[in-house]
XYZ file of N, CA and C in Angstrom:
507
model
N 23.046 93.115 104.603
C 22.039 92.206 104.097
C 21.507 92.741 102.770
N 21.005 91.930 101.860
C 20.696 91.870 100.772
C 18.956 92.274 100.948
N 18.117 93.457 100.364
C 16.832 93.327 100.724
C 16.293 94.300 99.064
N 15.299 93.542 98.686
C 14.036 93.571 97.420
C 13.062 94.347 97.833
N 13.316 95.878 98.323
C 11.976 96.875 98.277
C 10.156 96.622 97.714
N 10.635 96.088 96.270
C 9.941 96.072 95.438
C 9.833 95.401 94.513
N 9.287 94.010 94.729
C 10.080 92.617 93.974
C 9.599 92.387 92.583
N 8.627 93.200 92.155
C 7.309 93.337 90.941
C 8.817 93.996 90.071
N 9.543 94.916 90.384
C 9.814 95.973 89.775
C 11.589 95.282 89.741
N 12.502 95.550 88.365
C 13.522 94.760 88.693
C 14.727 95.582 88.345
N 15.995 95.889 89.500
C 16.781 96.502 89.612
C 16.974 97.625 90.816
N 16.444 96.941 91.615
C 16.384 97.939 92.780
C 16.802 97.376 94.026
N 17.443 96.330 93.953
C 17.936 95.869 94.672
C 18.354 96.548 95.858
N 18.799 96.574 97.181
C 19.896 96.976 98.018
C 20.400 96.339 98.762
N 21.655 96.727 99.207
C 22.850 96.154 100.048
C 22.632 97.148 101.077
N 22.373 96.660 102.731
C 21.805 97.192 103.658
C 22.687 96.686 104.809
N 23.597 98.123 105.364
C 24.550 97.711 106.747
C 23.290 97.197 107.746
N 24.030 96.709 108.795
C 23.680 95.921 109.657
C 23.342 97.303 110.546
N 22.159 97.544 111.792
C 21.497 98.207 112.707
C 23.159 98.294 113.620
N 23.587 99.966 114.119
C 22.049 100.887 113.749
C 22.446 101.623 112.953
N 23.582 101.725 112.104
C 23.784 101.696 110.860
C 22.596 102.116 109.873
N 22.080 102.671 109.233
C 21.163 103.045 108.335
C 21.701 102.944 106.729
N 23.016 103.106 106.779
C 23.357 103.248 104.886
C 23.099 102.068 104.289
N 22.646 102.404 102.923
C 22.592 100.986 102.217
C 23.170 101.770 100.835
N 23.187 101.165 99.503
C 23.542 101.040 98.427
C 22.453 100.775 97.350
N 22.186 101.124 96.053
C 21.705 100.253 95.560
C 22.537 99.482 94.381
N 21.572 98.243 94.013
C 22.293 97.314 92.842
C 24.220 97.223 93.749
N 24.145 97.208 94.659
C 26.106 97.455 94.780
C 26.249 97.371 96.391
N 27.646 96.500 96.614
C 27.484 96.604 97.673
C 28.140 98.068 98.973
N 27.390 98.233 99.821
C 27.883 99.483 100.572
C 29.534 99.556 100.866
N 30.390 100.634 100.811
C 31.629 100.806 101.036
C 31.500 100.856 102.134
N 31.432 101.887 103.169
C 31.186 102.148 104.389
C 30.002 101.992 104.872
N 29.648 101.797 106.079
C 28.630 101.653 106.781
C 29.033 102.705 107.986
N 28.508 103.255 107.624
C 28.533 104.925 108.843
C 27.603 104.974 109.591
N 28.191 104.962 110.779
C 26.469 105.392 111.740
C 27.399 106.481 112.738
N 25.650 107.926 112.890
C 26.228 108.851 113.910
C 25.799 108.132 115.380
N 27.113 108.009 116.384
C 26.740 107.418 117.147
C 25.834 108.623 118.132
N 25.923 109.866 117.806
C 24.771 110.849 118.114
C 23.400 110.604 118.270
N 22.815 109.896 117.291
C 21.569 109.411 117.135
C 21.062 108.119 118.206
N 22.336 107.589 119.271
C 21.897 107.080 119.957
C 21.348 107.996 121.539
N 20.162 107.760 121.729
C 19.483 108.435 122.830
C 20.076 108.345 124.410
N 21.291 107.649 124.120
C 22.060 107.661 125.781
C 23.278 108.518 125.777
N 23.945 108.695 124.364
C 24.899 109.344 123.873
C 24.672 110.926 123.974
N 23.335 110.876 123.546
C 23.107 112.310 123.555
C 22.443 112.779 124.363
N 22.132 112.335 125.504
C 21.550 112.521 127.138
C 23.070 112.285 127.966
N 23.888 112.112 127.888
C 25.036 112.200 128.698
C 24.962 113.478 128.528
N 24.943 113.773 126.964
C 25.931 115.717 126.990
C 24.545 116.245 127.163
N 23.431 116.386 126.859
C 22.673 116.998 127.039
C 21.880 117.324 128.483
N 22.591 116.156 129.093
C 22.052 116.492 130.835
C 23.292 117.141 132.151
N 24.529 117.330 130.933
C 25.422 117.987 131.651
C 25.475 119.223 131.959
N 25.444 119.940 133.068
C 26.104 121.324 133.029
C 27.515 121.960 133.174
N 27.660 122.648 132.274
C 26.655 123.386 131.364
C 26.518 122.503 130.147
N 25.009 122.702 129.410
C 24.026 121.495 128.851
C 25.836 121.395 127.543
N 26.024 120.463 127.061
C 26.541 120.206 125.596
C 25.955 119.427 124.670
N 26.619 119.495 123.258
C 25.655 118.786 121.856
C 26.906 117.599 122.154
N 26.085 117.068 121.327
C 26.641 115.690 121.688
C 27.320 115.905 119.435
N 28.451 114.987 119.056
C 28.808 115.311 118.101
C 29.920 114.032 117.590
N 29.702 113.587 116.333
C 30.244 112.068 115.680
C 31.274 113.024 114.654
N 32.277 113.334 114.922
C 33.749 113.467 113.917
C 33.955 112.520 113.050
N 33.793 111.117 113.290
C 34.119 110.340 112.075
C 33.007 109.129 111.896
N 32.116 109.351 111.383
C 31.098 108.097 111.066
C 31.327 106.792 110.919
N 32.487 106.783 110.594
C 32.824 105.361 109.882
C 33.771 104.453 111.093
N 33.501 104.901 112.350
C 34.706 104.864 113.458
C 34.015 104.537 114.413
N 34.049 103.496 115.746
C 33.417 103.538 116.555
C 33.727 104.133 117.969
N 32.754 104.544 118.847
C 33.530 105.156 120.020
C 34.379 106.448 120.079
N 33.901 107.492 119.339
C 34.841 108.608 119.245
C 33.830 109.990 119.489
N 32.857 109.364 119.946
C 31.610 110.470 119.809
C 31.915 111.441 120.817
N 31.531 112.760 120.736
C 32.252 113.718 121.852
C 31.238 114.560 122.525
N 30.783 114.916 123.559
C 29.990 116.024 124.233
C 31.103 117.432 123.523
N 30.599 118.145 123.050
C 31.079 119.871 123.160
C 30.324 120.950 123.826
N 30.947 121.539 124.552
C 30.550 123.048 125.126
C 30.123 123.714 124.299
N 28.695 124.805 124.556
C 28.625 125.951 123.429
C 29.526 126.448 123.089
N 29.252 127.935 122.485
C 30.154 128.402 121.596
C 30.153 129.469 123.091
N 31.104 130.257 122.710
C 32.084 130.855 122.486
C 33.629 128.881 122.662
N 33.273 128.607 123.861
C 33.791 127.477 124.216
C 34.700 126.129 123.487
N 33.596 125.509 123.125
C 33.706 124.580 122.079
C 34.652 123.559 122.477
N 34.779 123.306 123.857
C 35.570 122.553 124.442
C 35.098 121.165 124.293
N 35.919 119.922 123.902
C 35.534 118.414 123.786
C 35.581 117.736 124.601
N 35.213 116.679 124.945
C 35.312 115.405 125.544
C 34.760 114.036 124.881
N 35.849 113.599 125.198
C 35.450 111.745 124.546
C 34.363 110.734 125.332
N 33.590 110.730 124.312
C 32.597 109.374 125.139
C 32.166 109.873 126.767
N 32.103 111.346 126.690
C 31.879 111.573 128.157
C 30.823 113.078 127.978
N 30.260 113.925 129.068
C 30.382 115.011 129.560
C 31.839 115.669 130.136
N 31.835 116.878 129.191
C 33.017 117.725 129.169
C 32.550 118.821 131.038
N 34.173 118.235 131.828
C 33.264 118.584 133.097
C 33.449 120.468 133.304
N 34.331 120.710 132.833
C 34.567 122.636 132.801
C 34.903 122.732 131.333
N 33.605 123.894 130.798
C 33.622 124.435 129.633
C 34.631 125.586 129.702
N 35.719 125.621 129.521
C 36.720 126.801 129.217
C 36.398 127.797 128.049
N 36.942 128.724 128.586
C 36.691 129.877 127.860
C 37.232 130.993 127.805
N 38.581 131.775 126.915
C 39.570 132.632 126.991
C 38.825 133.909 126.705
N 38.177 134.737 127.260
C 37.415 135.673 127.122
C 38.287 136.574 126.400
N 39.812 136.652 126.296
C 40.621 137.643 125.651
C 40.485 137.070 124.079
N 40.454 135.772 123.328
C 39.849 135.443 122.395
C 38.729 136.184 121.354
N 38.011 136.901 122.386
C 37.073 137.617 121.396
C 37.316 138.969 121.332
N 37.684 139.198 119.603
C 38.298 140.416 119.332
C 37.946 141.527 120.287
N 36.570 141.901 120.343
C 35.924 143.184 120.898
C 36.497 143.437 122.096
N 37.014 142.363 123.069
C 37.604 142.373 124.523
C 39.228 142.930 123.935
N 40.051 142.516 123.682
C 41.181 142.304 123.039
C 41.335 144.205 122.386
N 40.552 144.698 121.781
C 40.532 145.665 120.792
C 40.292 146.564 122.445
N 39.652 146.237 122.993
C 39.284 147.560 123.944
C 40.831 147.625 124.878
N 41.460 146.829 125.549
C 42.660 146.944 125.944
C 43.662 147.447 124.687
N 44.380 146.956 123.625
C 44.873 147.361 122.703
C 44.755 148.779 122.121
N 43.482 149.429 122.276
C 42.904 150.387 121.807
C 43.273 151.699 123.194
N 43.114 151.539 124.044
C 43.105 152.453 124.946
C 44.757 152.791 125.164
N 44.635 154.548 125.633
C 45.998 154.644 125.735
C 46.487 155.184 127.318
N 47.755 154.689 127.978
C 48.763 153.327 126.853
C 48.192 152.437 126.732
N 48.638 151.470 126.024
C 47.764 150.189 125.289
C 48.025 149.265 126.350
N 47.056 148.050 126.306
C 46.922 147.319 127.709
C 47.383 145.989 127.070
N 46.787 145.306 127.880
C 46.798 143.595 127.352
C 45.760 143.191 128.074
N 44.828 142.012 127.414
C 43.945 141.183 127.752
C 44.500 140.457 128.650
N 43.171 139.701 129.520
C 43.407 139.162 130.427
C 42.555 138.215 130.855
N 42.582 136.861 130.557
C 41.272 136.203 131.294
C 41.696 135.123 132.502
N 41.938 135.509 133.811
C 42.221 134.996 135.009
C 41.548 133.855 135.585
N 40.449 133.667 134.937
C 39.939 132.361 135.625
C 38.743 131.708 133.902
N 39.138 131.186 133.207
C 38.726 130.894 132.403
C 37.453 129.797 132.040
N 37.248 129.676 133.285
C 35.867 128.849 134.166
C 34.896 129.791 134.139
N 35.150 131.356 134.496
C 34.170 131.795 134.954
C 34.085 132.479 133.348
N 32.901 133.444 133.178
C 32.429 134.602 132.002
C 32.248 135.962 132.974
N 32.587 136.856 132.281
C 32.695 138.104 132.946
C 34.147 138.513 133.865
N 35.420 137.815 133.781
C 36.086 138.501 134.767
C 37.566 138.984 133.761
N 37.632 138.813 132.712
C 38.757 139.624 131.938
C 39.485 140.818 132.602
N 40.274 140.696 132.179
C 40.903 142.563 132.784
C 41.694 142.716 131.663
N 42.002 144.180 131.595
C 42.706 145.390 130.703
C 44.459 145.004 131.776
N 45.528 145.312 131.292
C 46.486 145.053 132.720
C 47.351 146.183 131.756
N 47.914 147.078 132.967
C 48.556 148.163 132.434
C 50.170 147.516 131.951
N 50.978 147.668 131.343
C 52.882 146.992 131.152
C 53.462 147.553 131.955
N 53.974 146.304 132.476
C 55.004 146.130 133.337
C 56.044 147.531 133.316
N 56.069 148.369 134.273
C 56.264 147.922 136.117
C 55.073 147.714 136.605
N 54.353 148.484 135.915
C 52.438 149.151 136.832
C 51.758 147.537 136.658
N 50.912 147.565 137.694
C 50.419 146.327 137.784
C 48.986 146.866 138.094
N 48.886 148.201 137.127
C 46.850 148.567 137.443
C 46.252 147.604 136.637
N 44.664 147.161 136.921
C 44.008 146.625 136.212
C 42.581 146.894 136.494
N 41.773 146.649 135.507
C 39.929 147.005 135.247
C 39.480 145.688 134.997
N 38.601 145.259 135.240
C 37.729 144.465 134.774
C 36.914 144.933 133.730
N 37.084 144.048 132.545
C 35.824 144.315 131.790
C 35.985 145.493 131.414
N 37.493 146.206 131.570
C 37.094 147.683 130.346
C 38.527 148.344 130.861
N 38.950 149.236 129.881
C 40.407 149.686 129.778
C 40.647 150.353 131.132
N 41.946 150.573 131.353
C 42.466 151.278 132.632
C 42.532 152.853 132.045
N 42.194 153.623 133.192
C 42.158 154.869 132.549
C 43.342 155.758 133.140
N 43.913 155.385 134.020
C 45.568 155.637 134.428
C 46.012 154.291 135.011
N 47.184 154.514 134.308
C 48.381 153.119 134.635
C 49.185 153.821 135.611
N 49.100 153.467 136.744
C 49.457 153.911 138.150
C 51.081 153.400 138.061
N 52.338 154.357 137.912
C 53.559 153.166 138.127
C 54.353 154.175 139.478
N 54.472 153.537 140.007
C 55.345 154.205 141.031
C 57.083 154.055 140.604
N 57.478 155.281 140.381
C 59.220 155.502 140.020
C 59.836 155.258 140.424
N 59.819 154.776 141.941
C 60.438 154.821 142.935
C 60.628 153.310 143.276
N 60.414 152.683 142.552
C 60.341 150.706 142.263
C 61.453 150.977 141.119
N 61.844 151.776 140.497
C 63.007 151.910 139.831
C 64.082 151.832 140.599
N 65.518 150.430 140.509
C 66.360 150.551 141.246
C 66.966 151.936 140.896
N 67.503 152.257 139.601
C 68.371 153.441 139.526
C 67.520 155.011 139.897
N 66.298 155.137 139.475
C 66.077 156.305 140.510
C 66.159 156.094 142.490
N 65.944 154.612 143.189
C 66.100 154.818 144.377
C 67.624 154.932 144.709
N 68.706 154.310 143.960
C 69.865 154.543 144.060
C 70.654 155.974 144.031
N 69.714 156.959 142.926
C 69.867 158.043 143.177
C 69.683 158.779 144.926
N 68.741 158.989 144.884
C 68.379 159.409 146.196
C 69.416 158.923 147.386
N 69.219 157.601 147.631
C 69.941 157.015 148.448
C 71.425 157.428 148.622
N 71.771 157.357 147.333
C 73.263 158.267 146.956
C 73.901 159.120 147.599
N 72.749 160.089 147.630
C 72.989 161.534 147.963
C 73.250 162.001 149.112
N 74.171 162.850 149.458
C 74.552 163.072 150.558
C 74.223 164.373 151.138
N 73.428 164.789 152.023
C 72.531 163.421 152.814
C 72.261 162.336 152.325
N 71.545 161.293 152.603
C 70.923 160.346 151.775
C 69.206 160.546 151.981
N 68.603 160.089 150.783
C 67.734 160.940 151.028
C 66.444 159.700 150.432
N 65.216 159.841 150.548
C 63.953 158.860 150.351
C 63.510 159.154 148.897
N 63.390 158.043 147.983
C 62.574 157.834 146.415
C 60.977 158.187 146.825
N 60.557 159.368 146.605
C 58.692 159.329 146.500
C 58.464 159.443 145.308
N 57.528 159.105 144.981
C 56.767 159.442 143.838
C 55.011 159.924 144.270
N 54.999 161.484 144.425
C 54.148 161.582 144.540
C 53.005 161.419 143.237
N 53.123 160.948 142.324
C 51.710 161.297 141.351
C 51.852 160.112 140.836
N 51.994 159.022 141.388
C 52.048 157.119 140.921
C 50.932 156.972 140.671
């Protein structure tokens, strides 16, 4: 719509999108008419009454129906026109977790096993050893030798034949 602010005064015309739309133009008519569909109070009470709470968030203004609930941060998980129902979250993602397995010796690998929850990462020793820590490096990688076919083949071999231990696994 066409609207005269100030009709005394001349050149101030504006070109005014239609509700709930807010952009206008002046002297010219508007290219786009952008509205955040954020700013509607049902849009942003979907995500804001979800748990866990999310922002509610308009990617393209000029677009209708694309508005998204997101998870906090570390997270940042989306959903369309909805509440996002499990905020995911790769706890091995954040360097400091990542650096403490990598860092310890032998070097580990990150681990985040249930990516729903916060707090359950593990350090995991390489394959054969299957030790693991929560939340902080392994301080012996337990491997038993004796899960080696060619050392139990040894033993077995031998005549007598004889049992694979590994006492210090």
């Amino acid at each position: 719509t066409c609207n005269d602010p100030d009709q005394e005064e001349e050149g101030n015309w504006v070109c005014v999108c239609a509700a709930p739309s807010t952009t206008q133009a002046t002297m010219m008519a508007v290219t786009v008419c952008e509205y955040d569909e954020c700013t509607n109070d049902k849009n942003t009470e979907i995500c804001s009454a979800a748990r866990p709470a999310q922002t509610c968030n308009d990617p393209d203004q000029e677009e209708e129906g694309n508005w998204v609930c997101v998870c906090a941060a570390p997270s940042m998980t989306p959903a369309t026109m909805m509440a996002v129902t499990v905020c995911e979250y790769d706890e091995c993602t954040n360097d400091k977790n990542t650096e403490i397995c990598s860092a310890a010796r032998p070097a580990q690998t990150c681990n985040d096993p249930d990516q729903e929850e916060e707090g359950n990462w593990v350090c995991v020793c390489a394959a054969p050893s299957t030790t693991q820590a929560t939340m902080m490096a392994v301080t012996v990688c337990e491997y038993d030798e004796c899960t080696n076919d060619k050392n139990t083949e040894i033993c077995s071999a031998a005549r007598p034949a004889q049992t694979c231990n590994d006492p210090d696994q």
